[in-house]
Coordinates of C-alpha atoms in Angstrom, one line a residue:
M299 CA 3.9 12.5 16.3
P300 CA 7.1 11.4 15.0
N301 CA 8.6 13.2 11.9
W302 CA 8.9 11.0 9.1
Y303 CA 10.3 13.1 6.7
Y304 CA 14.2 13.4 5.9
D305 CA 16.9 15.5 4.2
K306 CA 19.2 14.3 1.4
K307 CA 22.0 14.1 4.1
D308 CA 19.9 11.8 6.1
L309 CA 19.3 9.4 3.3
R310 CA 23.1 9.2 2.7
N311 CA 23.6 8.6 6.2
T312 CA 21.3 5.6 6.9
P313 CA 22.1 2.5 8.9
S314 CA 22.9 0.6 5.5
A315 CA 25.4 3.4 4.5
R316 CA 27.1 3.2 8.0
D317 CA 27.1 -0.7 7.4
G318 CA 29.0 -0.4 4.3
V319 CA 26.1 -0.4 1.7
D320 CA 27.0 2.2 -0.9
Y321 CA 24.1 4.9 -1.9
E322 CA 23.3 3.3 -5.4
T323 CA 23.1 -0.2 -4.0
E324 CA 20.7 0.9 -1.2
R325 CA 18.5 2.6 -3.9
R326 CA 18.3 -0.7 -5.8
Y327 CA 17.5 -2.5 -2.6
R328 CA 14.6 -0.2 -1.9
K329 CA 13.5 -0.2 -5.4
E330 CA 13.4 -4.0 -5.6
G331 CA 11.6 -4.2 -2.1
A332 CA 9.0 -1.9 -3.2
R333 CA 8.5 -3.5 -6.5
F334 CA 8.0 -6.8 -4.7
I335 CA 5.3 -5.4 -2.6
M336 CA 3.5 -4.1 -5.5
E337 CA 3.6 -7.3 -7.4
A338 CA 2.7 -9.4 -4.5
G339 CA -0.3 -6.9 -3.8
A340 CA -1.5 -7.0 -7.5
S341 CA -1.1 -11.0 -7.4
M342 CA -3.4 -10.9 -4.1
S343 CA -5.7 -8.3 -5.6
L344 CA -5.1 -5.7 -2.9
G345 CA -5.8 -2.3 -3.2
H346 CA -3.5 0.9 -4.1
N347 CA -3.9 2.2 -0.6
T348 CA -2.7 -1.3 1.0
V349 CA 0.2 -1.5 -1.4
A350 CA 1.1 2.3 -0.8
T351 CA 1.1 1.9 3.0
G352 CA 3.1 -1.4 2.9
V353 CA 5.9 0.6 0.7
V354 CA 5.9 3.4 3.2
Y355 CA 6.4 1.0 6.1
F356 CA 9.2 -0.5 4.0
H357 CA 11.1 2.8 3.6
R358 CA 10.6 3.9 7.0
F359 CA 11.8 0.7 8.4
Y360 CA 15.3 0.9 6.8
M361 CA 15.8 4.4 8.1
F362 CA 16.5 2.9 11.3
H363 CA 17.8 -0.6 10.2
S364 CA 20.4 -2.0 7.9
F365 CA 19.8 -4.0 4.7
R366 CA 22.6 -6.4 6.1
T367 CA 20.7 -7.2 9.2
F368 CA 17.3 -7.6 7.9
P369 CA 16.6 -9.1 4.4
R370 CA 14.6 -6.8 2.1
F371 CA 12.2 -9.5 0.9
V372 CA 11.4 -10.6 4.4
T373 CA 10.8 -7.2 5.5
A374 CA 8.6 -6.5 2.5
S375 CA 6.5 -9.3 3.3
C376 CA 6.0 -8.2 6.7
C377 CA 5.2 -4.6 5.7
L378 CA 2.6 -6.0 3.4
F379 CA 1.2 -8.3 6.0
L380 CA 0.9 -5.4 8.5
A381 CA -0.6 -3.0 5.8
G382 CA -3.3 -5.3 4.9
K383 CA -4.4 -5.6 8.5
V384 CA -4.3 -1.6 9.0
E385 CA -6.3 -1.0 5.7
E386 CA -8.8 -3.5 6.5
T387 CA -7.8 -5.8 3.7
P388 CA -6.1 -8.5 5.8
K389 CA -4.4 -11.5 4.0
K390 CA -3.1 -14.7 5.9
C391 CA 0.7 -14.8 6.5
K392 CA 0.8 -18.2 4.9
D393 CA -0.7 -16.7 1.7
I394 CA 1.8 -13.8 1.4
I395 CA 4.5 -16.4 2.0
K396 CA 3.2 -18.5 -0.9
T397 CA 2.9 -15.6 -3.0
A398 CA 6.5 -14.7 -2.2
R399 CA 7.7 -18.0 -3.1
G400 CA 6.0 -17.8 -6.6
L401 CA 7.6 -14.4 -7.4
L402 CA 11.2 -14.8 -5.9
S403 CA 13.9 -17.4 -7.0
D404 CA 15.3 -20.1 -4.9
E405 CA 18.2 -18.0 -4.1
K406 CA 16.3 -14.8 -2.9
F407 CA 13.9 -17.0 -0.9
Q408 CA 16.7 -18.5 1.1
S409 CA 16.5 -15.4 3.2
F410 CA 13.3 -16.6 4.7
G411 CA 14.9 -19.4 6.6
D412 CA 13.6 -22.7 7.5
D413 CA 10.5 -21.3 9.1
P414 CA 9.3 -18.4 7.0
K415 CA 6.3 -17.8 8.8
E416 CA 8.0 -17.4 12.0
E417 CA 10.4 -15.1 10.5
V418 CA 7.7 -12.7 9.3
M419 CA 5.8 -13.0 12.6
T420 CA 8.8 -12.1 14.6
L421 CA 9.6 -9.3 12.4
E422 CA 6.3 -7.8 12.8
R423 CA 6.9 -6.9 16.5
I424 CA 10.3 -5.1 15.4
L425 CA 8.5 -3.3 12.5
L426 CA 5.7 -2.0 15.0
Q427 CA 8.4 -0.8 17.4
T428 CA 10.4 0.9 14.5
I429 CA 7.7 2.7 13.2
K430 CA 6.5 3.8 16.6
F431 CA 3.1 2.3 16.1
D432 CA 2.3 5.2 13.9
L433 CA 0.3 3.0 11.6
Q434 CA -2.0 5.7 9.5
V435 CA -0.4 6.8 6.3
E436 CA -2.0 9.4 3.8
H437 CA -1.1 8.8 0.1
P438 CA -1.2 11.3 -2.9
Y439 CA -4.0 9.4 -4.6
S440 CA -6.7 11.0 -2.7
F441 CA -5.2 14.4 -3.2
L442 CA -4.5 13.9 -6.8
V443 CA -8.3 13.2 -7.5
K444 CA -9.2 16.1 -5.4
Y445 CA -7.0 18.6 -7.3
A446 CA -7.9 17.3 -10.7
K447 CA -11.6 17.8 -10.0
C448 CA -10.8 21.8 -9.6
L449 CA -9.2 21.8 -13.1
K450 CA -11.0 23.0 -16.0
G451 CA -10.2 22.1 -19.8
D452 CA -11.1 19.5 -22.3
S453 CA -12.4 16.4 -20.4
A454 CA -10.6 13.8 -22.7
K455 CA -7.3 15.6 -22.2
L456 CA -7.9 16.0 -18.6
Q457 CA -8.8 12.3 -18.3
K458 CA -5.5 11.2 -20.0
M459 CA -3.4 13.7 -17.7
V460 CA -5.0 12.5 -14.6
Q461 CA -4.4 8.7 -15.7
M462 CA -0.8 9.4 -16.3
A463 CA -0.4 11.3 -13.0
W464 CA -1.9 8.3 -11.4
N465 CA 0.6 6.2 -12.8
F466 CA 3.6 8.2 -11.8
V467 CA 2.3 8.2 -8.2
N468 CA 2.5 4.3 -8.4
D469 CA 6.0 4.5 -9.8
S470 CA 7.0 6.9 -7.0
L471 CA 6.9 4.4 -4.5
S472 CA 9.9 2.9 -5.7
T473 CA 11.7 6.0 -4.7
T474 CA 12.1 7.8 -1.5
V475 CA 9.9 10.7 -2.0
S476 CA 7.2 9.4 0.3
I477 CA 9.6 9.8 3.2
Q478 CA 11.0 13.4 1.8
W479 CA 7.7 15.2 1.1
E480 CA 4.2 15.4 2.1
P481 CA 1.8 13.5 -0.1
E482 CA -0.2 17.0 -1.1
I483 CA 3.2 18.2 -2.5
I484 CA 3.9 14.9 -4.2
A485 CA 0.3 15.1 -5.8
V486 CA 0.9 18.6 -7.2
A487 CA 4.4 17.8 -8.5
L488 CA 3.3 14.6 -10.4
I489 CA 0.2 16.4 -11.8
Y490 CA 2.6 19.1 -13.0
L491 CA 4.9 16.5 -14.6
A492 CA 1.8 14.7 -16.2
S493 CA 0.5 17.9 -17.7
K494 CA 3.9 18.7 -19.3
L495 CA 4.2 15.3 -20.9
S496 CA 0.7 15.2 -22.0
K497 CA 0.7 18.8 -23.2
F498 CA -2.1 19.8 -21.1
T499 CA -1.9 23.5 -20.1
V500 CA -3.9 24.3 -17.0
V501 CA -5.6 27.7 -17.7
D502 CA -8.5 27.7 -15.5
W503 CA -9.7 26.3 -12.3
V504 CA -12.4 26.3 -9.9
G505 CA -11.7 28.8 -7.1
K506 CA -9.3 30.9 -8.9
K507 CA -8.3 34.2 -7.4
Q508 CA -6.0 36.9 -8.5
D509 CA -3.3 36.3 -6.1
H510 CA -3.0 32.7 -7.5
L511 CA -0.1 32.5 -9.9
K512 CA -0.3 28.9 -10.3
W513 CA -3.2 26.4 -9.8
W514 CA -1.8 24.8 -7.0
D515 CA -1.3 28.0 -4.9
M516 CA -4.8 27.5 -3.5
F517 CA -3.9 23.8 -2.2
V518 CA -0.3 24.2 -0.9
Q519 CA 1.6 27.4 0.1
D520 CA 5.4 28.0 -0.4
V521 CA 6.3 25.4 -2.8
T522 CA 8.9 26.3 -5.0
M523 CA 9.6 25.1 -8.5
E524 CA 12.7 23.5 -7.3
I525 CA 11.0 21.3 -5.2
L526 CA 8.5 20.1 -7.7
E527 CA 11.3 19.5 -10.4
E528 CA 13.4 17.7 -7.8
I529 CA 10.5 15.1 -7.4
C530 CA 9.8 14.7 -11.1
H531 CA 13.4 14.1 -11.6
Q532 CA 13.3 11.4 -9.1
V533 CA 10.6 9.6 -10.8
L534 CA 11.8 10.2 -14.2
D535 CA 15.1 8.6 -13.0
L536 CA 13.4 5.2 -12.7
Y537 CA 13.0 5.1 -16.3
Q538 CA 16.9 5.5 -17.0
P539 CA 19.1 2.2 -16.8
S540 CA 21.7 2.7 -14.1
Q541 CA 24.9 0.7 -13.5
A542 CA 23.3 -0.6 -9.9
E543 CA 20.4 -2.3 -11.9
S544 CA 22.8 -4.0 -14.7
A545 CA 24.9 -5.3 -11.9
P546 CA 23.9 -9.0 -10.5
S547 CA 21.2 -8.6 -8.1
K548 CA 22.7 -10.2 -4.9
S549 CA 21.7 -9.5 -1.5
P550 CA 24.4 -8.4 1.0
P551 CA 26.0 -10.8 3.2
Q552 CA 23.7 -11.8 6.4
L553 CA 23.8 -14.0 9.3
P554 CA 21.9 -17.2 8.7
P555 CA 18.4 -17.1 10.0
S556 CA 17.2 -19.8 12.6
K557 CA 14.6 -20.3 15.2
A558 CA 17.3 -19.9 17.8
S559 CA 18.4 -16.7 16.6
P560 CA 15.3 -14.6 15.8
P561 CA 15.6 -11.3 13.9
M562 CA 15.5 -9.4 17.4
K563 CA 18.7 -11.1 18.3
R564 CA 20.2 -10.9 15.0
A565 CA 19.7 -7.0 15.0
N566 CA 22.2 -6.7 17.9
I567 CA 25.0 -8.7 16.3
S568 CA 27.4 -7.1 13.9
P569 CA 27.2 -8.7 10.5
I570 CA 30.9 -8.5 9.7
T571 CA 32.6 -11.6 10.7
S572 CA 36.0 -12.6 10.9
K573 CA 37.6 -15.4 8.5
N574 CA 37.5 -18.1 11.4
S575 CA 33.7 -17.1 12.1
P576 CA 31.6 -20.2 11.9
N577 CA 28.7 -18.1 10.6
I578 CA 30.4 -17.2 7.5
A579 CA 29.6 -20.5 5.9
V580 CA 27.0 -20.2 2.9
K581 CA 24.7 -22.9 2.0
T582 CA 25.0 -24.2 -1.4
P583 CA 22.3 -22.5 -3.7
L584 CA 19.7 -24.6 -5.2
P585 CA 19.8 -24.8 -9.3
P586 CA 17.9 -21.8 -10.6
M587 CA 14.4 -22.2 -11.9
P588 CA 13.7 -22.1 -15.5
P589 CA 12.6 -18.6 -16.4
T590 CA 9.0 -18.1 -16.4
E591 CA 6.9 -15.4 -18.0
V592 CA 5.3 -13.5 -15.0
V593 CA 1.7 -12.2 -16.1
E594 CA 0.5 -9.2 -14.2
A595 CA -2.7 -9.6 -12.7
N596 CA -5.5 -7.6 -14.1
P597 CA -3.4 -5.7 -16.9
I598 CA -4.6 -2.3 -17.9
P599 CA -4.3 -1.2 -21.6
K600 CA -1.9 1.5 -22.0
H601 CA -3.3 4.5 -24.1
I602 CA -0.7 7.1 -22.9
T603 CA 2.5 7.8 -24.7
T604 CA 5.1 10.5 -24.8
E605 CA 7.3 12.0 -27.5
N606 CA 10.2 12.2 -25.1
P607 CA 12.7 9.6 -26.0
H608 CA 14.9 10.2 -23.0
Y609 CA 12.1 9.2 -20.5
P610 CA 9.9 6.2 -21.9
Y611 CA 6.5 5.8 -20.3
P612 CA 6.4 2.8 -17.9
P613 CA 4.9 -0.1 -19.3
Y614 CA 2.8 -1.1 -16.2
P615 CA 0.1 0.6 -14.3
M616 CA -0.7 -0.8 -11.0
H617 CA -4.1 0.5 -10.5
P618 CA -6.6 2.7 -12.7
V619 CA -7.6 6.2 -11.8
P620 CA -11.3 6.3 -10.8
P621 CA -13.6 8.1 -13.4
M622 CA -14.2 11.5 -13.1
P623 CA -17.7 12.7 -12.0
P624 CA -20.1 13.7 -14.7
Q625 CA -20.8 17.3 -14.8
G626 CA -24.7 17.0 -14.8
H627 CA -27.1 14.7 -13.0
G628 CA -29.4 13.0 -15.2
P629 CA -31.9 10.5 -14.6
P630 CA -30.9 7.1 -13.0
P631 CA -30.2 4.3 -15.7
P632 CA -33.1 1.9 -16.2
Y633 CA -33.2 -1.1 -14.1
A634 CA -33.3 -4.6 -15.4
T635 CA -36.7 -6.5 -15.7
M636 CA -37.6 -7.8 -12.2
P637 CA -39.0 -11.4 -12.1
P638 CA -42.7 -11.5 -11.4
A639 CA -43.8 -10.9 -7.9
M640 CA -45.4 -13.8 -6.0
P641 CA -49.3 -13.8 -6.3
P642 CA -50.9 -12.9 -3.0
Q643 CA -51.7 -15.6 -0.6
P644 CA -55.0 -15.9 1.4
P645 CA -54.7 -15.2 4.9
Q646 CA -54.1 -18.2 6.9
T647 CA -56.6 -18.9 9.6
W648 CA -55.2 -20.0 12.9
Q649 CA -56.9 -23.0 14.6
H650 CA -57.0 -23.3 18.4
Y651 CA -56.9 -26.8 19.7
P652 CA -57.8 -27.2 23.5
H653 CA -55.3 -29.0 25.5
P654 CA -56.8 -32.4 26.7
N655 CA -55.6 -31.7 30.3
A656 CA -56.4 -27.9 30.1
N657 CA -58.3 -27.4 33.6
K658 CA -56.8 -30.4 35.7
Y659 CA -53.4 -29.1 36.6
Y660 CA -55.0 -25.7 38.0
P661 CA -58.5 -26.0 38.9
P662 CA -60.4 -22.8 39.0
G663 CA -60.5 -20.9 42.3
P664 CA -57.8 -20.6 45.0
P665 CA -56.0 -23.6 45.9
P666 CA -57.3 -25.9 48.5
G667 CA -56.8 -25.0 52.2
R668 CA -55.8 -21.3 51.3
N669 CA -57.8 -17.8 51.4
P670 CA -58.7 -16.4 48.1
Y671 CA -56.3 -13.8 47.3
Y672 CA -58.8 -11.2 46.7
P673 CA -61.8 -11.8 49.0
P674 CA -64.9 -10.5 47.8
Q675 CA -65.6 -6.8 49.2

């Protein structure tokens, strides 16, 4: 199995960095691609596992390829298309492209070329080869719910803390923590962060032993506070405005897509061209569309706040956390009144009608001119 976890030095020596894209710009490109996948998934009513799988594919892909060679929104659409098939929630390619057309501006949608479906379908083969056909991805969601069931305390505060941690997991997809640490460690770190912000102190938990200094010692081993704080800081940095986000969101210079030059061929061509190169010509962008208000699909009311002014809580949750199971098992809820059953019908008597030519085709006895099959004894 390939190793999909990288160090900080690997994240600063990506193909995009070697191609002239600085670190902050690459972080912004990753964040924009991940947010696009989340918005497209919410618009198409896809589950959180499908969205998270697509984002992980996106981050893994750009550890081997440059943002200058492959446009981020085309790659994001391809990752969501493949994740839908892997997580058994498939969507048609034309529907994903239609959703992308509604979410992106005309300037950004130009990266899809003249035939967007051909671009996405061709890039899917490159994506499969890049991620080495390792399609199954684990996410922190299942571990978060598993760990939360073992914690003891006030049920209302616990539910509030779990909801906050769930939203932090959603937001962590915009960072590179999914390709730096295992999902178990991410779940522990974000529960730790949510407990600090919601002021829920974990004192007791199921399966507590004397050698357990912290509640997560029974789930993960040798996890230092430095690792947990590093994950928390990467997530909290999302809520701090940076210079890269205040800069105009422009794509890096790319070769113009065409059917004659698919992404497989463009991947082997250097994007740096000379002044006399014919590929340097850029099409005149279309006039920008008037700004429209994007309404999130299935908005979830926000009931969680924090008193820390430096880290305002994110205004959008992607998917709600499943409710905690009840402590006891009571009687089942009463069922709705069923419509009255049909009255019993009398048994139907079958009538046998003799065929008019019943014994004319095969008269009784052996055929003429032949001996009986079973002669009398």
